CSV table of C-alpha atoms and ligand atoms in Angstrom, one decimal:
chain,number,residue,atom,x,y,z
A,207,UNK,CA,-48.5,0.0,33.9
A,208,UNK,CA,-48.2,-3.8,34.2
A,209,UNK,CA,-51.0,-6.2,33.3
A,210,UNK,CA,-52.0,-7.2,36.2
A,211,UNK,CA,-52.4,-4.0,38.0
A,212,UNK,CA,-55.8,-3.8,39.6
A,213,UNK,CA,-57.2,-0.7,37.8
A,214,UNK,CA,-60.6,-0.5,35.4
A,215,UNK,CA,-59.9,-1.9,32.3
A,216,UNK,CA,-62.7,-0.4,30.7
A,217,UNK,CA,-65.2,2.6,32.0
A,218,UNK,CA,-68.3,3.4,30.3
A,219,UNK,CA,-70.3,6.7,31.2
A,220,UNK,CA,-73.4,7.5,29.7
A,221,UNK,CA,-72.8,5.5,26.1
A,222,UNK,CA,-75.4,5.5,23.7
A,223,UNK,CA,-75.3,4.3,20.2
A,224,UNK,CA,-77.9,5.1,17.9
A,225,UNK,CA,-78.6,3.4,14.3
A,226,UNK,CA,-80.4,5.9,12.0
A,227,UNK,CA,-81.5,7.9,15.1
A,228,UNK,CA,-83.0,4.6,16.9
A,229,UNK,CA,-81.6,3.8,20.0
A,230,UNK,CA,-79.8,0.2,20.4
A,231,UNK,CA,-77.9,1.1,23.7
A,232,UNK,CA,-78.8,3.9,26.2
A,233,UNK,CA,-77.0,5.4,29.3
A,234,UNK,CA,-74.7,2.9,30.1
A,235,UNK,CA,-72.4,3.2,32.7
A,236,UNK,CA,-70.2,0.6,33.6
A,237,UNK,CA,-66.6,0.2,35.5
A,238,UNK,CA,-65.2,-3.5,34.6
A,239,UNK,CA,-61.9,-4.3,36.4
A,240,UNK,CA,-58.7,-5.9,34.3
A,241,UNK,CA,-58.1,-9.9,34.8
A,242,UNK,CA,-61.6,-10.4,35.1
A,243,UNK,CA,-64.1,-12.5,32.7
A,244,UNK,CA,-67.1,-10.3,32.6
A,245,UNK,CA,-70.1,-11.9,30.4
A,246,UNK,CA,-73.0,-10.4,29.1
A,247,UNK,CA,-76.4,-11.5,29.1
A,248,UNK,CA,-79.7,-10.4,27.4
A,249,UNK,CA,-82.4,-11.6,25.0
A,250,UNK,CA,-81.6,-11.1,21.4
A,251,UNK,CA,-81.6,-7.4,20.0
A,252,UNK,CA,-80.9,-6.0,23.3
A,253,UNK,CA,-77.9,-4.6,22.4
A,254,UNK,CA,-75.0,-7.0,23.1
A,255,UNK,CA,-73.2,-6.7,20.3
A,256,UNK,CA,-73.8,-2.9,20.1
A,257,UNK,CA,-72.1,-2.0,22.9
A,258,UNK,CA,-69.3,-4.6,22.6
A,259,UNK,CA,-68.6,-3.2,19.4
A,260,UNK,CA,-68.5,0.3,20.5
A,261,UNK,CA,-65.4,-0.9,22.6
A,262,UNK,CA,-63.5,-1.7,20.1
A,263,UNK,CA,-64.7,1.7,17.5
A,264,UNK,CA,-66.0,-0.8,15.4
A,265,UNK,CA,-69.2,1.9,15.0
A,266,UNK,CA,-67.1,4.3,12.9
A,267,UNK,CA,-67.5,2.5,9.7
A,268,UNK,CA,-71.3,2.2,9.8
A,269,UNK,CA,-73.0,5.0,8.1
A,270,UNK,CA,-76.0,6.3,10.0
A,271,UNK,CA,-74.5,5.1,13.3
A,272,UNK,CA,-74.3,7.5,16.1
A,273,UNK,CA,-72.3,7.1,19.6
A,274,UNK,CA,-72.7,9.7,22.3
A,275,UNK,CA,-71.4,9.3,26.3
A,276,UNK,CA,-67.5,8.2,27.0
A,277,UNK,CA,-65.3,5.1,27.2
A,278,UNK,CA,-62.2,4.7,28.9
A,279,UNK,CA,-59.9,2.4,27.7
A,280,UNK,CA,-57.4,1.6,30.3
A,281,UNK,CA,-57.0,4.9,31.7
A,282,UNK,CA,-57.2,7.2,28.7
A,283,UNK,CA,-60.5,7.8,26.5
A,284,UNK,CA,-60.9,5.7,23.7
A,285,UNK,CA,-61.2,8.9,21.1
A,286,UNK,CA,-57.6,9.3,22.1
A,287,UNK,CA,-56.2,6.0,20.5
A,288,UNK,CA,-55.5,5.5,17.1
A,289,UNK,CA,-57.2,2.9,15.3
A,290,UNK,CA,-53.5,0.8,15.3
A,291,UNK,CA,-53.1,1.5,19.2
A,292,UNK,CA,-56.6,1.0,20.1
A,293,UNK,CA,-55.9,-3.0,18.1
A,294,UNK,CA,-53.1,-3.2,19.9
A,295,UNK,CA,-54.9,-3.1,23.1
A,296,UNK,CA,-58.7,-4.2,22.3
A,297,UNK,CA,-58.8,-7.5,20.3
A,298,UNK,CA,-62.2,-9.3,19.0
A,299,UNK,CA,-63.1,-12.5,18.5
A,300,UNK,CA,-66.6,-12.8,16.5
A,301,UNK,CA,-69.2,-15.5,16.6
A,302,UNK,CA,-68.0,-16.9,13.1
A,303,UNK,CA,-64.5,-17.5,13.0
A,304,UNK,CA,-62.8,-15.6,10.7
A,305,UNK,CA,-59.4,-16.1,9.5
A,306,UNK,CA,-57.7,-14.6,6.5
A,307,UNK,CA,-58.8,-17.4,3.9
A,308,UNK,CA,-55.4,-16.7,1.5
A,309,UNK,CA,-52.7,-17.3,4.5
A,310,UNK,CA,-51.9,-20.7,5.8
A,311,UNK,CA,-52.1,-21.7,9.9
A,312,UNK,CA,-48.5,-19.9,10.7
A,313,UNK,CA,-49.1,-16.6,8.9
A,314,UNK,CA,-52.9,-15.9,10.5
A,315,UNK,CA,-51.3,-16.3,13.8
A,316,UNK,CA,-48.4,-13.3,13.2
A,317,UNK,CA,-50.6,-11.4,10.9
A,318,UNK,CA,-50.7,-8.7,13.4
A,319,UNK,CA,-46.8,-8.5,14.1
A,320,UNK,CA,-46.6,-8.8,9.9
A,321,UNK,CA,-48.8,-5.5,9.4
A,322,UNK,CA,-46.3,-3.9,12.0
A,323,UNK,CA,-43.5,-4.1,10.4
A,324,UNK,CA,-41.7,-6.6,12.3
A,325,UNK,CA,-39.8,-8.8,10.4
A,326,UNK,CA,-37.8,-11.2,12.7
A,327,UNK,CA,-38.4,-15.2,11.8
A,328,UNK,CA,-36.9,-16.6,15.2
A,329,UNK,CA,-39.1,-14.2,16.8
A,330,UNK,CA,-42.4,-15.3,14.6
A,331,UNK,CA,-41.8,-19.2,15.2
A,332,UNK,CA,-41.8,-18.3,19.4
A,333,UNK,CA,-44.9,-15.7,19.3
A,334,UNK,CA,-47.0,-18.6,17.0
A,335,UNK,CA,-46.1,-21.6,19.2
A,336,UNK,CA,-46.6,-19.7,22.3
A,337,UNK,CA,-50.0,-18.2,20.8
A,338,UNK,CA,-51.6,-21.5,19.2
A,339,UNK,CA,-50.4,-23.4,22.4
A,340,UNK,CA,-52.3,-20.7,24.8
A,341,UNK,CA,-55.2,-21.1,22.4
A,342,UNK,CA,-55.3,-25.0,23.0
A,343,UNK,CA,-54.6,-25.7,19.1
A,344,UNK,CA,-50.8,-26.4,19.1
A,345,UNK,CA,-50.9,-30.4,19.5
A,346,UNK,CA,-53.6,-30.3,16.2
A,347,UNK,CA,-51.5,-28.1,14.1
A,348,UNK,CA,-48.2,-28.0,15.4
A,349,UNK,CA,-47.2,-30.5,12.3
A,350,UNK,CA,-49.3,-28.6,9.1
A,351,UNK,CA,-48.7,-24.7,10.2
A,352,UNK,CA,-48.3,-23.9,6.5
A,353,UNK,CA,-51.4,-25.2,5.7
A,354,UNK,CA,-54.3,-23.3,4.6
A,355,UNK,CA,-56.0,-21.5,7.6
A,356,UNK,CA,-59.4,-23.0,5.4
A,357,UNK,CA,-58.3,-26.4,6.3
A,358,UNK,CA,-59.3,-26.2,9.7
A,359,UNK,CA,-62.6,-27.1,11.2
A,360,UNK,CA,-64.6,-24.7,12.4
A,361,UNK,CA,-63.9,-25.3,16.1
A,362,UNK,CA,-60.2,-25.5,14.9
A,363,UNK,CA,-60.5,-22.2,13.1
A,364,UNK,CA,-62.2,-20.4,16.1
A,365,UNK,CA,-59.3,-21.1,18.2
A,366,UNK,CA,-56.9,-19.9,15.3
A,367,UNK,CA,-58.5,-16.7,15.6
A,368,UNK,CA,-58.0,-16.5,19.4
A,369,UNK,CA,-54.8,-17.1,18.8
A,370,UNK,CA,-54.4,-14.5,16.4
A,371,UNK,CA,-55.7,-12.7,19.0
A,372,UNK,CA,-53.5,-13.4,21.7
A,373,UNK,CA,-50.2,-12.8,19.6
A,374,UNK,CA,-50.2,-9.2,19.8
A,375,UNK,CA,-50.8,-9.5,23.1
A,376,UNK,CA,-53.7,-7.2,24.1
A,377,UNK,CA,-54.9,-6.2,27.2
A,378,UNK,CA,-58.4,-7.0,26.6
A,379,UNK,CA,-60.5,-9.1,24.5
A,380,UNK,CA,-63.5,-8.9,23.8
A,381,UNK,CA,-65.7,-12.0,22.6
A,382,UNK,CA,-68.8,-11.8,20.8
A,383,UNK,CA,-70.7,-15.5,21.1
A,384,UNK,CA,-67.2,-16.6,20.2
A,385,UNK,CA,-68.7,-20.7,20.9
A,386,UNK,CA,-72.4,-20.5,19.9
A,387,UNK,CA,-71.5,-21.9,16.8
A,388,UNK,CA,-68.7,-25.2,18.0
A,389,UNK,CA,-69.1,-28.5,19.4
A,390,UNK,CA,-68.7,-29.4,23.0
A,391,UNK,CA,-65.4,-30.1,23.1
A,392,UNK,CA,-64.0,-27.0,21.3
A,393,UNK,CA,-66.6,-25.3,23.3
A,394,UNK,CA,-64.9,-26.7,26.5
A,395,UNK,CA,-61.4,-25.8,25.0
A,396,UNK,CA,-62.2,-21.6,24.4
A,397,UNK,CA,-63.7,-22.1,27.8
A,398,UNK,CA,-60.4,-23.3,29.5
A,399,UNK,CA,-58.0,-20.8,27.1
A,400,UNK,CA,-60.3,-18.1,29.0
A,401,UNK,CA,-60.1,-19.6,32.5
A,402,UNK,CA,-56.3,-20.3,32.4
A,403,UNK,CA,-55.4,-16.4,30.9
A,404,UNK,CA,-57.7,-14.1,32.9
A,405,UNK,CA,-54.7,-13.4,35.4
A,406,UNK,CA,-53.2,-11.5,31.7
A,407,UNK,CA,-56.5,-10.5,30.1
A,408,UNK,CA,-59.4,-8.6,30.9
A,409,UNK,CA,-62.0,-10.8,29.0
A,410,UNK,CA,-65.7,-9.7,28.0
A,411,UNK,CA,-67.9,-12.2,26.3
A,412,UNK,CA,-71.3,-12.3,25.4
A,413,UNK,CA,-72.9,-15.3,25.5
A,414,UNK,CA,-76.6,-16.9,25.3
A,415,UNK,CA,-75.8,-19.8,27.4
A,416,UNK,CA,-76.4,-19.3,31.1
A,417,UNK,CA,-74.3,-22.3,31.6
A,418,UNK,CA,-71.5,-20.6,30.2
A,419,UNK,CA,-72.1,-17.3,31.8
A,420,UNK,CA,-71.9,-19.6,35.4
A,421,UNK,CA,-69.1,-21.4,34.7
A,422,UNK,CA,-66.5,-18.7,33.2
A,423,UNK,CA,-67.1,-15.3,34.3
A,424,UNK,CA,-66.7,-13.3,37.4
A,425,UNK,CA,-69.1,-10.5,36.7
A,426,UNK,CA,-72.1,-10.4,34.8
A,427,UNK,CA,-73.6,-7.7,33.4
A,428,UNK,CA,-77.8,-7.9,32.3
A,429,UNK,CA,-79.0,-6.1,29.3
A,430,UNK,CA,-82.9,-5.8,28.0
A,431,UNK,CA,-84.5,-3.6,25.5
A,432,UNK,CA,-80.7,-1.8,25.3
A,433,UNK,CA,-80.5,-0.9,28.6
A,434,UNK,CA,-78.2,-2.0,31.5
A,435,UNK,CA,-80.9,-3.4,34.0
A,436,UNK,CA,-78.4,-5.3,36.3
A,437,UNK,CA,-74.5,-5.8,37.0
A,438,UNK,CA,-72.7,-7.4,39.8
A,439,UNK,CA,-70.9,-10.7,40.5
A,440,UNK,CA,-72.1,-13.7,38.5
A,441,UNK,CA,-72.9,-15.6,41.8
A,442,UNK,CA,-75.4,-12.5,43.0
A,443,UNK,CA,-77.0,-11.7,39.5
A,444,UNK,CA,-77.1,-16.1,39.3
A,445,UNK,CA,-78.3,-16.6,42.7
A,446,UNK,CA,-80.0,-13.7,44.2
A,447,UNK,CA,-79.9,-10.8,42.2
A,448,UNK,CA,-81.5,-7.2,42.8
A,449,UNK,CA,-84.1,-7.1,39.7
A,450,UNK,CA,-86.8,-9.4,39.1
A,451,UNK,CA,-86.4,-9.0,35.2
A,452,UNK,CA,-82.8,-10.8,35.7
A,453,UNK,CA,-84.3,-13.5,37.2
A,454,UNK,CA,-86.9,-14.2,35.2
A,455,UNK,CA,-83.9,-14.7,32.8
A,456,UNK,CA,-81.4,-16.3,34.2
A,457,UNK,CA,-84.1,-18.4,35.2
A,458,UNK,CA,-85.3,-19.3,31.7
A,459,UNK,CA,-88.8,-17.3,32.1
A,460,UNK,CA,-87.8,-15.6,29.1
A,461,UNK,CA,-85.5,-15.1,26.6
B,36,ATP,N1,-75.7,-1.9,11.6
B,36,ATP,C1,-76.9,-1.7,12.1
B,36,ATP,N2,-77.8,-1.0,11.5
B,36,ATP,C2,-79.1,-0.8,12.0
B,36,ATP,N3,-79.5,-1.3,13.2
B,36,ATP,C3,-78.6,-2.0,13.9
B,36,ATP,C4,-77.3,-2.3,13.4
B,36,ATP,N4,-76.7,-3.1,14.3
B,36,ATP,C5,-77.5,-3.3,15.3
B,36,ATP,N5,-78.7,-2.7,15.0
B,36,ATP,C6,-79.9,-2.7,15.9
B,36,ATP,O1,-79.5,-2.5,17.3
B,36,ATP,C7,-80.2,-3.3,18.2
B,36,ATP,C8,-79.3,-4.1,19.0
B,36,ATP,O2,-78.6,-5.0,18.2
B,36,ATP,P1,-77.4,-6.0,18.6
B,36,ATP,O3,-76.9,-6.6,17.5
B,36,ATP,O4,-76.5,-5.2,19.5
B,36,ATP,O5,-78.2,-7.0,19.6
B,36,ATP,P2,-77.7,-8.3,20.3
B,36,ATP,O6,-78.0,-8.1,21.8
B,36,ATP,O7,-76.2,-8.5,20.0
B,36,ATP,O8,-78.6,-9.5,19.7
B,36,ATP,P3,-78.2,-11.0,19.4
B,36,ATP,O9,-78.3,-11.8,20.7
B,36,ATP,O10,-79.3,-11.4,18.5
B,36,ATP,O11,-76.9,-11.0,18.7
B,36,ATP,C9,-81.2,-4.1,17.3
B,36,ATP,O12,-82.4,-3.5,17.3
B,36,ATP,C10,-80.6,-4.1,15.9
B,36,ATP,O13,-81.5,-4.2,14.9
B,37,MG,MG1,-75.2,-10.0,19.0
């Protein structure tokens, strides 16, 4: 299986996650293809988060948390992972970056290849320059890699954590508000890492910005009151799309 092979990177049939027997997301089925941004939209509470974290078995360590229905994970079900596979496969990026606070620049960046096992310097120095240069960071750190990773700014850190990301080279990653919280110009810089490495990543990113959603992802996918109300290509849900309800949001009606 290579990377680019046109084949669902994720499948979701019937997925429901309940939080002490509440519903957060219900019956959601959705096919999204590999090497394709997909973003997704919906008011707060509707679930968002929820059902990106189910993708990555995040739920497992919340007590009371419940999640019914089936994922497919690049053609095998996500119960049949381990929890070191399924990493290796499935990386996250949260809204707050969060880099290990005791390791400097160099050692967030192969922390993953670290807790493997792999022990190879020549090999470290090329995964972390190839890493924090796909992540747009190289030219700021390239000179102070064994600084603190706390040194950063917070736009700075963000794209430390991508890159963190993108050394163990997953096959999808998934991206929870991964800007809300950056300036426009490290806002325009995670924007461009994602544009220039969707041909080697199947990116999903939730987002609040509409803008965002326009500008950077192929398909969109709608969610209100946990449900999935609408999915298609981000020009039709943008432009002319099925449901009134995502219109009246895309279109700022309500939010
Ligand atoms: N750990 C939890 N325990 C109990 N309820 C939860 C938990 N996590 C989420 N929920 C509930 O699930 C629902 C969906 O929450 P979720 O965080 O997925 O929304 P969201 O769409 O990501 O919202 P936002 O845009 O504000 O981030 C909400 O009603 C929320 O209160
Ligand atoms: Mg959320």
């Amino acid at each position: 299986m290579t990377k680019t092979e046109k084949k669902p990177g994720i499948v979701t049939r019937n997925l429901n996650v309940t939080f002490n027997g509440v519903p957060a997301i219900e019956n959601i089925d959705l096919e999204l293809h590999r090497n394709t941004v997909t973003a997704v939209i919906g008011p707060s509470g509707c679930g968002k988060s929820t059902f990106l974290r189910a993708l990555n078995l995040m739920h497992d360590m919340t007590p009371k948390c419940k999640v019914t229905g089936q994922i497919t994970i690049l053609d095998k079900e996500i119960t049949e992972y381990t929890g070191v596979e399924l990493r290796k496969r499935v990386g996250m990026i949260f809204q707050k970056p969060n880099p290990f606070p005791d390791m400097s620049i160099f050692d967030n960046v192969i922390s993953g290849w670290k807790l493997s096992g792999m022990h190879n310097k020549k090999f470290y120095n090329e995964i972390a320059e190839k890493a924090l240069r796909n992540s747009d960071l190289w030219d700021e750190v390239k000179d102070r890699l064994k600084e603190p990773a706390i040194s950063l700014s917070g736009g700075q850190q963000q794209r430390l954590c991508i890159a963190r990301t993108l050394a163990v080279e997953p096959y999808i990653i998934l991206m929870d508000e991964p800007t809300s919280a950056l300036d426009p110009i490290s806002t325009q810089n995670v924007e461009n890492t994602i544009y220039r490495l969707k041909s080697e990543y199947t990116f999903i990113i939730v987002t609040h910005n509409m803008q965002q959603a326009a500008r950077i992802s192929d398909v969109t996918a709608f969610f209100y009151l946990g449900k999935l109300v609408e999915v298609g290509s981000t020009r039709k849900i943008f432009t002319n799309p099925d449901e009134k309800l995502t219109e009246d949001y895309v279109s700022g009606k309500f939010g």
